[in-house]
XYZ file of C-alpha atoms in Angstrom:
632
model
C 1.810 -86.049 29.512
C 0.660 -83.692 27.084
C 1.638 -83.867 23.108
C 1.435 -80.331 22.563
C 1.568 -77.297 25.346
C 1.135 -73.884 24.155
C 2.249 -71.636 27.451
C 1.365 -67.591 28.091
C 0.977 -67.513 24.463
C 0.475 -63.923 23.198
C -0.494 -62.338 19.410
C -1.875 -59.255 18.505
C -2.648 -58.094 15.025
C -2.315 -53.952 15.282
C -4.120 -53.001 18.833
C -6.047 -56.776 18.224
C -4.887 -59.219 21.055
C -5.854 -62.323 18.856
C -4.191 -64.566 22.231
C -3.422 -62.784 25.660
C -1.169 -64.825 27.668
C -3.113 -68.078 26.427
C -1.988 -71.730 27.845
C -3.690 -74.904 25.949
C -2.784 -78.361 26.345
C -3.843 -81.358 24.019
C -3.706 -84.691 25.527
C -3.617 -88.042 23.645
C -6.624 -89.081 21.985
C -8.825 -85.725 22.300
C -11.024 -84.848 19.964
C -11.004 -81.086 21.159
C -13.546 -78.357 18.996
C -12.394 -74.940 18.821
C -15.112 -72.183 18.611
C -15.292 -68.473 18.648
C -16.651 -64.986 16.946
C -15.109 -64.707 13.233
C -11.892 -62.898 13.545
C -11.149 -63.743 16.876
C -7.724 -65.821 15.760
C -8.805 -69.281 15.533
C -6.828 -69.888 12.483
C -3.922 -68.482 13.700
C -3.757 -70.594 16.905
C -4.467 -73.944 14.983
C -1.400 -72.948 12.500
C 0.682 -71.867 16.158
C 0.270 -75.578 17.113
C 0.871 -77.180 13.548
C 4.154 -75.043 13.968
C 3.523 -73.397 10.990
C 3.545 -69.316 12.288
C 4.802 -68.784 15.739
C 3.143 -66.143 18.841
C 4.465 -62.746 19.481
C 5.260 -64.479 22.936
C 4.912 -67.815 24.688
C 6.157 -71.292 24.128
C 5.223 -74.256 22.569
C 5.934 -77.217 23.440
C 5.948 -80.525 20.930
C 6.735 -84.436 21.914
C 9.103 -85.609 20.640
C 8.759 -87.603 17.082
C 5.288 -86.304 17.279
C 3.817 -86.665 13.868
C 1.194 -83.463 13.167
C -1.201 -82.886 10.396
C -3.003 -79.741 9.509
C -5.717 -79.404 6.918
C -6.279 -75.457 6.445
C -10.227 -74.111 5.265
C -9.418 -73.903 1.630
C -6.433 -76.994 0.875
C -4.201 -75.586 -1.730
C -4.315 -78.504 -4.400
C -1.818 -78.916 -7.806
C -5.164 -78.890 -10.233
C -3.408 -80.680 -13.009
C -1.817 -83.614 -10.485
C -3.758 -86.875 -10.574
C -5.563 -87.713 -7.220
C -3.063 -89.945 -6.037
C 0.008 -88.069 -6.835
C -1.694 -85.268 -4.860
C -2.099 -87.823 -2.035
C 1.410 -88.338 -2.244
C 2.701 -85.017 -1.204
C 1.762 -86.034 2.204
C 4.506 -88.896 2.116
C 7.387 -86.660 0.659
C 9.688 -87.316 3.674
C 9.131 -91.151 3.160
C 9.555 -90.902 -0.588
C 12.827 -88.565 -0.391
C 14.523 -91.276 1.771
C 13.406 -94.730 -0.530
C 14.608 -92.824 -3.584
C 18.075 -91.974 -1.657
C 18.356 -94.758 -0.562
C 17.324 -96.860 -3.819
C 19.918 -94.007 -5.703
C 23.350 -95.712 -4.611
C 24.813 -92.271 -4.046
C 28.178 -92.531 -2.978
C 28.797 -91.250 0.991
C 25.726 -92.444 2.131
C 25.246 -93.598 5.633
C 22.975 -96.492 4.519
C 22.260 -98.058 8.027
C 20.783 -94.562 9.170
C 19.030 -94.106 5.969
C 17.369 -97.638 6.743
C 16.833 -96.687 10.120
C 15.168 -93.647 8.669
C 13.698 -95.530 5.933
C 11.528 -98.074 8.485
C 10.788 -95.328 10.661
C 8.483 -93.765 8.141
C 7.486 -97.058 6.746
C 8.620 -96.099 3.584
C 9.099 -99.083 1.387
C 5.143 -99.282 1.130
C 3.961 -96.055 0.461
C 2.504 -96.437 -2.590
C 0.431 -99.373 -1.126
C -0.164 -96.750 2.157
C -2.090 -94.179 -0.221
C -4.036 -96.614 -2.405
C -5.577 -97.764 1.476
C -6.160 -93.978 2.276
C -7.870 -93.075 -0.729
C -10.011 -96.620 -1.141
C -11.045 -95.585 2.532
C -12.146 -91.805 1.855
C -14.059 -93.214 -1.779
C -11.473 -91.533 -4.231
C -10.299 -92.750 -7.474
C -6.218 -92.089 -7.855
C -6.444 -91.957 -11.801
C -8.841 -88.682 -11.612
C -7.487 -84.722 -12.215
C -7.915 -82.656 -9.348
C -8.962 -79.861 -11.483
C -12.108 -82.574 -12.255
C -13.032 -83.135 -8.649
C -15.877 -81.460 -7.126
C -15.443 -78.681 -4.058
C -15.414 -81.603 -0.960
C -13.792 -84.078 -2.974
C -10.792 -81.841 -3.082
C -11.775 -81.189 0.786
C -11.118 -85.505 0.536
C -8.071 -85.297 -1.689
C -6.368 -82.775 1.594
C -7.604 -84.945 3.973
C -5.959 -88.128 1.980
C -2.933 -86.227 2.302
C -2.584 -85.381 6.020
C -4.217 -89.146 6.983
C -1.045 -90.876 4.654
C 1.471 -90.021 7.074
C -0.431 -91.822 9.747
C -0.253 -88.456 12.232
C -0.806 -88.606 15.907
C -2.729 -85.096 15.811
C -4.697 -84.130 13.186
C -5.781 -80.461 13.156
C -8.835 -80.007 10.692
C -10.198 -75.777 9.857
C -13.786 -75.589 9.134
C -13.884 -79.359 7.640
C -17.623 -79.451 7.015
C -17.238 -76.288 4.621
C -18.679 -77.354 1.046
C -19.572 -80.698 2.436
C -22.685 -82.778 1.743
C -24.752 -84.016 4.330
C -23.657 -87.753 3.260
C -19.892 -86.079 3.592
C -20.366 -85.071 6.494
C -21.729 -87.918 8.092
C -19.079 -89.968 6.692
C -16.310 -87.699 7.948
C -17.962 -87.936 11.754
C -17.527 -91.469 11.408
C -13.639 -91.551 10.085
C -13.127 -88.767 13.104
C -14.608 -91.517 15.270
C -12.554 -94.392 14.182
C -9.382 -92.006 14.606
C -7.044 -93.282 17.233
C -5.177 -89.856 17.244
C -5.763 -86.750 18.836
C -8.056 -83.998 16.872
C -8.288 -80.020 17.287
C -11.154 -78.639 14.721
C -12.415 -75.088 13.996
C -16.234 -75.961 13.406
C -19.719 -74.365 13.318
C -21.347 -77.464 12.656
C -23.294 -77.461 15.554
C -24.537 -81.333 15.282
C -20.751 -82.359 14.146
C -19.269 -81.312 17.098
C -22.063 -83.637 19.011
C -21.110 -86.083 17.441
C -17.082 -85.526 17.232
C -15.832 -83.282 20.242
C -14.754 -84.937 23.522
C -14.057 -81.288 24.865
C -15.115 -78.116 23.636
C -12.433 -75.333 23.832
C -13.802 -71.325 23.029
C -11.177 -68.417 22.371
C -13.107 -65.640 23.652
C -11.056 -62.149 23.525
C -7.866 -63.541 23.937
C -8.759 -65.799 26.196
C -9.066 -69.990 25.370
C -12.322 -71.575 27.906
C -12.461 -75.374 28.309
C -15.297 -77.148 28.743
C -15.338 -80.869 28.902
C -18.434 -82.659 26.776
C -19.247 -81.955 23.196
C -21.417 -78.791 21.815
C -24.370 -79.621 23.853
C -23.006 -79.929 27.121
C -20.755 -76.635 26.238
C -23.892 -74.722 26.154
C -25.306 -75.651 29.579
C -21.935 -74.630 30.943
C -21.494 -71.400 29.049
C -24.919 -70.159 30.281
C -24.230 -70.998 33.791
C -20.922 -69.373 33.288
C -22.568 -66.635 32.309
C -25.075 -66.082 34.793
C -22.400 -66.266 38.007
C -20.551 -63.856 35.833
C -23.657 -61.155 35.652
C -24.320 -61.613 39.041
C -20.764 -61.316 40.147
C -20.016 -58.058 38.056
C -23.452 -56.906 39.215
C -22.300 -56.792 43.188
C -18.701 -55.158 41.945
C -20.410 -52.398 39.808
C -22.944 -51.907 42.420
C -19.882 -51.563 45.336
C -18.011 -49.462 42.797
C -20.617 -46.794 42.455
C -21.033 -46.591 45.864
C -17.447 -46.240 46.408
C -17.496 -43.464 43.941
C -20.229 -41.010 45.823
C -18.212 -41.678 48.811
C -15.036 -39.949 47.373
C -17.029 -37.521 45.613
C -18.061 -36.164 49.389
C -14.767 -35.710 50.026
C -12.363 -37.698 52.737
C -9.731 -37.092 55.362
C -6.988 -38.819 53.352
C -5.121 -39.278 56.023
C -7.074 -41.179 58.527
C -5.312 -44.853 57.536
C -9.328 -46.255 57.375
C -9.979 -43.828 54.219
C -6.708 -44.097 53.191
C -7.642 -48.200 53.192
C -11.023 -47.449 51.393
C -9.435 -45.128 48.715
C -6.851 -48.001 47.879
C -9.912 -50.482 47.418
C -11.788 -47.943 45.400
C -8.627 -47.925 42.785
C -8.473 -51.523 42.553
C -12.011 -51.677 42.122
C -11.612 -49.048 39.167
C -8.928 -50.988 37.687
C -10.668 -54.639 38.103
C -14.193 -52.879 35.949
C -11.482 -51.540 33.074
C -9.688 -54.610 32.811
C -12.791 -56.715 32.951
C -14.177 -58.622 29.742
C -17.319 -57.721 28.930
C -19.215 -59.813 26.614
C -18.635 -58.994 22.556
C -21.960 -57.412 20.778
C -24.155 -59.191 19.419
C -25.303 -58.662 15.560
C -28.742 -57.402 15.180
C -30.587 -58.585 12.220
C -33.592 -57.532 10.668
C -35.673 -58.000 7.306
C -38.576 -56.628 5.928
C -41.086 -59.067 3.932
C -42.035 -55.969 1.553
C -45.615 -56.228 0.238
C -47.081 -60.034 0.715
C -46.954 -62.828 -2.576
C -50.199 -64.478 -3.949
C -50.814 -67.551 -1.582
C -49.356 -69.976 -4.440
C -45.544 -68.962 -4.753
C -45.364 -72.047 -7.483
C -46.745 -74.586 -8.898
C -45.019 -77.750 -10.288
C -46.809 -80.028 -12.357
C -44.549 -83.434 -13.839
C -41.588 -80.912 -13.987
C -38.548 -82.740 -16.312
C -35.277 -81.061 -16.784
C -32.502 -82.488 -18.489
C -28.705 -81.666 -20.309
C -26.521 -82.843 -22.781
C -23.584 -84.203 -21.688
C -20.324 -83.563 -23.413
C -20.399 -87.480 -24.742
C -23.799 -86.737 -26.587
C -25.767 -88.126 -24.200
C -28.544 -87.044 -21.833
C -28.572 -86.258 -17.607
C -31.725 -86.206 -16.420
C -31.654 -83.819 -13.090
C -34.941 -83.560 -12.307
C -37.752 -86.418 -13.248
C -42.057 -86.035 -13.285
C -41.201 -83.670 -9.808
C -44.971 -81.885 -8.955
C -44.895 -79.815 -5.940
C -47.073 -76.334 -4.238
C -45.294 -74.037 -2.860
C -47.156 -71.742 -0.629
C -46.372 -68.408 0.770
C -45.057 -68.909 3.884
C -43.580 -71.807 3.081
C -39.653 -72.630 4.508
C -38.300 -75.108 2.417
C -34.949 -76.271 2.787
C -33.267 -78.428 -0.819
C -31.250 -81.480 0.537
C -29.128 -83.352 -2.049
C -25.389 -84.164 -2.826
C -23.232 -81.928 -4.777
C -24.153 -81.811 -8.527
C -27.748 -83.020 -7.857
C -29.495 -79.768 -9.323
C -30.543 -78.023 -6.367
C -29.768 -75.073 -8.047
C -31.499 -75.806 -10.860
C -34.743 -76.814 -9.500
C -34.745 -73.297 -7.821
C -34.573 -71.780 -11.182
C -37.239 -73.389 -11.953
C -39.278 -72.672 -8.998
C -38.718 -69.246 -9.438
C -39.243 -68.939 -13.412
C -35.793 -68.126 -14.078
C -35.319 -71.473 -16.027
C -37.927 -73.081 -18.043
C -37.795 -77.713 -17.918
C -37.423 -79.120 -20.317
C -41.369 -81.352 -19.762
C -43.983 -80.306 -17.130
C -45.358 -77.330 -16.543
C -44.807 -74.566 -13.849
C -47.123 -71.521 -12.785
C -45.938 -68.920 -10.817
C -47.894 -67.113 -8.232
C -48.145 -62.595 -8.053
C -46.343 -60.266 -6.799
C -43.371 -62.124 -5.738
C -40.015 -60.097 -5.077
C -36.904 -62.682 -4.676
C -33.436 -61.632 -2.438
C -30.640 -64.251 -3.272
C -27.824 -65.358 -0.933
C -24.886 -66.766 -2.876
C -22.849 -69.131 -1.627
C -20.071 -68.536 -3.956
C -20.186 -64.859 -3.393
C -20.555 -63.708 -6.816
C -22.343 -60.483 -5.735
C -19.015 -58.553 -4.005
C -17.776 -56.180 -5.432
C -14.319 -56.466 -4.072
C -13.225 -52.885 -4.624
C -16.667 -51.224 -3.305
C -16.545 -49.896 0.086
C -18.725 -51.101 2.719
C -21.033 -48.326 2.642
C -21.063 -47.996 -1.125
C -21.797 -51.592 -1.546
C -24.872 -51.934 0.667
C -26.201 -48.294 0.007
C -24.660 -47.266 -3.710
C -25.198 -43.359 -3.663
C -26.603 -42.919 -0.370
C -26.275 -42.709 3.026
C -29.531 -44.218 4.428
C -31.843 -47.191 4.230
C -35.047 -48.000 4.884
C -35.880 -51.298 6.281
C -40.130 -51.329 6.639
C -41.115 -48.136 8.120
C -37.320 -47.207 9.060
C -35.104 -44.669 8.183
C -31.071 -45.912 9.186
C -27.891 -44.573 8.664
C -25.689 -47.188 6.727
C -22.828 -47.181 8.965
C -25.586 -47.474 12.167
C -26.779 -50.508 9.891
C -23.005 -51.872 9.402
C -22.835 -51.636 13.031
C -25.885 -53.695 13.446
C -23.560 -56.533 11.924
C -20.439 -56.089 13.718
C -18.989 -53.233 11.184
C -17.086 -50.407 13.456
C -17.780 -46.859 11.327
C -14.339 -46.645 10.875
C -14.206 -49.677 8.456
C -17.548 -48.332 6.194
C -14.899 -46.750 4.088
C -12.977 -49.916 3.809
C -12.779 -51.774 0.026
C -14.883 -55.717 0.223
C -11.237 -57.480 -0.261
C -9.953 -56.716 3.118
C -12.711 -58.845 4.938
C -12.484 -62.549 6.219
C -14.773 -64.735 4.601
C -17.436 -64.940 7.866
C -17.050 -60.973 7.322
C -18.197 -61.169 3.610
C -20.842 -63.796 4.562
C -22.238 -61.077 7.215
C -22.059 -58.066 4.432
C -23.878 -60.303 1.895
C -26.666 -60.566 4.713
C -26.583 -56.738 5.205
C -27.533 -56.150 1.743
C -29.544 -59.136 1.524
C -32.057 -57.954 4.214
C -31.720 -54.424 3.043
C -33.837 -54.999 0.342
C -37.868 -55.899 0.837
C -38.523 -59.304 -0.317
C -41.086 -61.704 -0.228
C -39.333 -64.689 -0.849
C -35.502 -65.631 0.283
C -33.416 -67.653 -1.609
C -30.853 -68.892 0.798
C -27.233 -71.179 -0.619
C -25.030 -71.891 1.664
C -25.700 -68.998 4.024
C -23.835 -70.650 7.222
C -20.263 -71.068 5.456
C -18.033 -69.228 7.750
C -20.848 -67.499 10.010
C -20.074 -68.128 13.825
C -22.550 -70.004 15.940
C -23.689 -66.719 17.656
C -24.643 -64.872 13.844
C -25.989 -68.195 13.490
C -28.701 -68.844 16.298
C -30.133 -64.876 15.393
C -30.207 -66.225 11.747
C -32.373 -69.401 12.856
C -34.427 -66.408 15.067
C -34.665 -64.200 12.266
C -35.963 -66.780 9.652
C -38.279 -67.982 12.265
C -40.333 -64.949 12.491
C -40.562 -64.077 8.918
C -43.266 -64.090 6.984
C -42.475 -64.487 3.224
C -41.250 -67.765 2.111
C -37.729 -69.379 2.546
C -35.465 -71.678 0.432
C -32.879 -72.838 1.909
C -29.958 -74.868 0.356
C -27.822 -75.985 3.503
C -25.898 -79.158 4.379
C -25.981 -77.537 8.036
C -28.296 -80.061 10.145
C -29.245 -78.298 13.204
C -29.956 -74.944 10.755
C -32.076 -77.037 8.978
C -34.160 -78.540 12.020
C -34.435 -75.068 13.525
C -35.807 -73.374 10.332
C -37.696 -75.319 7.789
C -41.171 -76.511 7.653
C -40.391 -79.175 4.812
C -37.773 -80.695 2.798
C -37.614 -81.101 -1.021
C -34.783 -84.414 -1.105
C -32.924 -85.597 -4.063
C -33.194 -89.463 -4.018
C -31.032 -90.279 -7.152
C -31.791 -90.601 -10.486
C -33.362 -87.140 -10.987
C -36.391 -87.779 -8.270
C -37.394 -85.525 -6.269
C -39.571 -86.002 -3.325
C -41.623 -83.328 -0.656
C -41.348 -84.320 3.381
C -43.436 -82.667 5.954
C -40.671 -81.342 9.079
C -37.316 -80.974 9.398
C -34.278 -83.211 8.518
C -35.483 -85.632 10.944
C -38.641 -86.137 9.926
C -37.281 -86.534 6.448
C -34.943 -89.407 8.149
C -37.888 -91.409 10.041
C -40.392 -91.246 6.846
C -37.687 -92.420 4.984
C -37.063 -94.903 6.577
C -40.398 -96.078 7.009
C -40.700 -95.983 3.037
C -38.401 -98.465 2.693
C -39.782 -100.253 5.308
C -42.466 -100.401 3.934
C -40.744 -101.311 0.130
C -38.850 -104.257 1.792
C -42.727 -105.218 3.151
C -44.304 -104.981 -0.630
C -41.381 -107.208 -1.668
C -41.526 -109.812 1.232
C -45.552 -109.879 -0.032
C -44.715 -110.335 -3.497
C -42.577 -113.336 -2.641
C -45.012 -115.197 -0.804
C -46.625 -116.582 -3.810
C -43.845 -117.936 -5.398
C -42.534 -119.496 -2.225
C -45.707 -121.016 -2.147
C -45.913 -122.477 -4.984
C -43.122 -124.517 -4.763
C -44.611 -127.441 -2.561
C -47.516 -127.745 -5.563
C -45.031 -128.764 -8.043
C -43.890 -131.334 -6.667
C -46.473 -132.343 -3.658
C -44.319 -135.737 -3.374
C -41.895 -133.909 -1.532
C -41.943 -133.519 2.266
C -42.296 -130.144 4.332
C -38.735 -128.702 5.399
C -40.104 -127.223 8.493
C -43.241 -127.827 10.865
C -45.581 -124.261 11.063
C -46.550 -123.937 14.718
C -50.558 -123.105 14.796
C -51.149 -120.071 16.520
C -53.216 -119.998 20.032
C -56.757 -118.712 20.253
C -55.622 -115.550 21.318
C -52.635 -115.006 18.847
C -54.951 -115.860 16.065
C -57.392 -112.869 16.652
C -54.313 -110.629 17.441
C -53.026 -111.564 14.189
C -56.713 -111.014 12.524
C -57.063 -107.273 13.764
C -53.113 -106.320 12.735
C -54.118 -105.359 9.275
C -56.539 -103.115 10.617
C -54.631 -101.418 13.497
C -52.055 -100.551 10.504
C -54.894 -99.518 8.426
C -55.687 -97.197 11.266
C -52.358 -95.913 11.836
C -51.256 -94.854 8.495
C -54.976 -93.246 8.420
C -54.278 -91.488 11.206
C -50.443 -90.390 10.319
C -52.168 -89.090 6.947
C -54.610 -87.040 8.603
C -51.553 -85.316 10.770
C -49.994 -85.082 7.258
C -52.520 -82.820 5.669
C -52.960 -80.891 8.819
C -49.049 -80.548 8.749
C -49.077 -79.613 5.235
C -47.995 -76.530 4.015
C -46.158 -75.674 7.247
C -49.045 -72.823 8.280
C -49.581 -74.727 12.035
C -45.950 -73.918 12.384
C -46.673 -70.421 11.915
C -50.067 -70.273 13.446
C -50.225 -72.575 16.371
C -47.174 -73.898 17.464
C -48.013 -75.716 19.888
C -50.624 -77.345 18.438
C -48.054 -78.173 15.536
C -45.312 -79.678 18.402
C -48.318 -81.801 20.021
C -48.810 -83.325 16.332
C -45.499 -83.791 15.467
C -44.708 -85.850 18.645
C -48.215 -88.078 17.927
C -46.250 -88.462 14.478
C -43.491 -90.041 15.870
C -45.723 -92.032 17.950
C -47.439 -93.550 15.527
C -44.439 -94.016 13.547
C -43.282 -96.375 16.632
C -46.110 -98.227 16.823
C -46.776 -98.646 13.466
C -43.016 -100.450 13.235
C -44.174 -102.398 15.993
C -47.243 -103.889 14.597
C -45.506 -104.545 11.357
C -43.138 -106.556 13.238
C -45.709 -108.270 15.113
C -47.590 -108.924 12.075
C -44.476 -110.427 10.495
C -43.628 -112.691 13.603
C -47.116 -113.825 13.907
C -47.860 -114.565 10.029
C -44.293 -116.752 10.219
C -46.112 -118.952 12.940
């Protein structure tokens, strides 16, 4: 049976049908990722089935006792409340009924209050929160007001995981997240024994997560069973039996048509047959759902940078902190940056991503090191906290003050025809900022982000709130442009399907430069600390060694086995066949370098990436080997 069963649900907002006659069902233990345009009413269904607003129609049906948790996009937090008190407020019901029942009031039904009072576990709740926020890496004594933007994200999740819920509904989760964050949230969804419904664009987190993927799609909710990757198979099948199908009906309908255009005897019962199919077939083409527009982006590169964008040579920035101390965010860091280049800044919160862009850019100068910036660059910013809206500007006024038209290149557009390229009907150009969503205000600060000509794009946090489909032409867009890209995102997949190289925070204020995508970022990593944890194995040797020669009286604890003929030479050419690897894997570096192949010759770039991974795989076996063999 089903723990929640929403039934011919209907809502409209105006002439809007947000859900139109809409049934959903969430069984136990689904982990069930809800996708769909911006605006489209996602938020509004996943506060229909926390109970919270109700539909203009429909039913809703909730098991009984069924305990329900909802975490909304932007948690509403006490700022001066201590971590765990905020905590608390998820256990108010449990904490109401101790303190009634500890209060001695006179009248009280005291076996029912105990009742009560086991039911929700309530003698331990104190004990219940310390677990919750040990297991989500918060410290109870800290001000919320102190926290950073996902710790609070932590602090509302602390409070809906308390009350031990059987469904947990989650809105945009990943929002303001880390990549660490995020990764660690996949893995408490995945220990989760309830049931889950999240609003996510986090392409790779609903991979990972979803056990069904459920899209609201004009009023209508599609299932599709599998996580994000197996949705996307089925949607473009879907779509293609849906093109062909509506192909046949418009093709019968215009037939139809010039047949009653000629004129009938209408009452010969045949035509009179054919005239009643033509109506039906008039009324199925107005009723049917044809799919939503897509936005069109476009960006002009302006007039092309020197070939160096910037230089970094030893590049040291540091603050004082308010104790009188010193935070070092960025130590000895020496980096090119070519034109060209897309380079996307992975760290933590607070590790100075922002601040080594500054300095990139010559808008900051370190505090040690030297930087040298290349000609003619022009810089367009993206800000993630949105700092650039004017909230009472109108549409048009904001992306075209005091004119009507804007060139893009060689291209002469009317602002509203450019609004419209981004989803903007002409009737809301005269609209003020503050009545958009915040995927709406995301998609404005693109429109006057790629309004202007701009040789380099300085990207933070540009996939906040943008739906997947806004997202993919992003990923297109950035693909084919020809200036240089940086690109602060904790958004995996955008990060794969866009940059050329990573600049990675790796604690302590060092930075260091990767070749590829997030995952090649992952695999060289690791196989630098591979090869760390080989340096100190060497370095151990000796000492090891050295043991039996202080005291030579003492026996041998184990017996080496010599090594055959043939195991011997193996072992002899190792050193050499590594030698030859990391050679190799070098060379593809420097031919890598830069990201130009990307740009140039693909292919060429693909066929060298996969011989990187390769030799990446045999390189960890002959290390392995080497180890096994030298043990003998």
């Amino acid at each position: 049976m089903a723990l929640i069963t929403l039934q011919n649900a209907q809502l409209a907002y105006g002439h809007v049908a947000l859900l139109d006659h809409t049934d959903f069902a969430l069984e136990n233990q689904e982990r069930v990722g809800l996708i769909g345009r911006n605006g489209t009413g996602k938020s509004s269904l996943l506060k229909i089935l926390a109970s919270l607003e109700k539909p203009d129609d429909g039913t809703l049906q909730v098991q009984t006792g069924l305990r329900i948790a909802y975490v909304p996009q932007e948690p509403i937090l006490d700022l001066q409340s201590t971590v765990f008190e905020a905590a608390s407020v998820g256990l108010a019901d449990a904490r109401a009924a101790r303190d009634l029942y500890l209060s001695g009031a006179d009248g009280l039904d005291l076996d029912a209050l105990q009742n009560r009072i086991e039911a929700l576990d309530a003698w331990n709740w104190e004990q219940r929160v310390e677990e919750t926020l040990h297991r989500l890496h918060l410290e109870g004594d800290v001000k919320v007001g102190q926290l950073s933007g996902g710790n609070k994200k932590r602090v509302a999740l602390a409070q809906a995981l308390v009350s031990r819920p059987d469904v947990l509904l989650l809105d945009e989760p990943t929002n303001h997240l880390d990549l660490d964050s995020i990764t660690w949230l996949e893995d408490l969804m995945l220990e989760y024994k309830g049931s889950l419904v999240t609003i996510s664009h986090d392409r790779a987190f609903l991979d990972r997560v979803a056990t069904r993927m459920v899209e609201l799609d004009r009023g209508r909710l599609l299932s599709y069973p599998g996580n994000f990757a197996q949705y996307q198979l089925l949607k473009e099948e879907q779509m293609a039996q849906e093109a062909v199908i509506s192909a046949r009906a418009d093709k019968l309908l215009a037939q139809e048509e010039v047949w009653i255009r000629r004129g009938v005897e209408a009452r010969r019962t045949r035509a009179q047959g054919r005239i009643t199919r033509l109506e039906r077939l008039r009324e199925q083409r107005a009723s049917r759902r044809d799919a939503l527009g897509s936005v069109r982006l476009e960006v002009a590169s302006g007039s092309s940078s020197g070939k160096i964008v910037a230089e970094l040579e030893k590049v040291t920035q540091s603050f004082a902190t308010a104790d009188g101390g010193l935070r070092t965010v960025i130590r000895d860091f020496s980096a090119t940056i070519l034109r060209g280049d897309k380079i996307g800044l992975i760290g933590p919160n607070g590790a100075g991503k922002t601040t080594l862009l500054k300095i990139i850019l010559g808008e900051l100068m370190p505090t040690g090191g030297s930087v040298r910036q290349g000609s003619k660059v022009s810089v367009a910013y993206f800000d993630q906290m949105r700092d650039q809206l004017d909230l009472d500007a109108t549409l048009e006024d904001f992306i075209s003050p005091g004119s009507e038209w804007i060139e893009i290149g060689n291209k002469r557009t009317h602002v509203k025809s450019y609004l419209s390229d981004f989803l903007f009907s002409p009737a809301r150009a005269n609209a003020p900022v503050r009545t958009l969503s915040g995927g709406e205000r995301n998609r404005l600060l693109l429109a006057r982000l790629f309004a202007r000509p701009a040789n380099v794009l300085v990207l933070d946090e540009p996939t906040n709130d943008l739906d997947i489909d806004t997202l993919e032409l992003l990923e297109d867009l950035l693909q084919q442009y020809e200036g240089t890209v940086f690109l602060v995102s904790h958004d995996r997949r955008f990060l794969d399907n866009v940059v050329t190289s990573t600049l990675v925070f790796e604690g302590e204020g060092r930075w260091r430069e990767y070749v590829g995508d997030v995952q090649d970022w992952l695999t060289q990593s690791a196989r630098s600390e591979a090869l760390q944890r080989e340096r100190d194995a060497q370095t151990a040797v000796p000492a090891v060694k050295a043991a039996p020669a202080a005291a030579p009286t003492s026996a041998p604890t184990t017996n080496k086995k010599k090594l055959s003929y043939k195991e011997q030479r193996e072992f002899d050419g190792l050193p050499a066949r590594i030698a030859a690897l990391e050679l190799e894997q070098g060379t593809i570096d420097k031919e890598l370098g830069g990201g130009q192949l990307f740009n140039t010759d693909p292919a060429r770039a693909a066929q060298l990436g996969a011989r990187h991974a390769d030799i990446e795989a045999e390189w960890m076996r002959a290390m392995e080997r080497w180890e096994v063999l030298g043990a003998s």
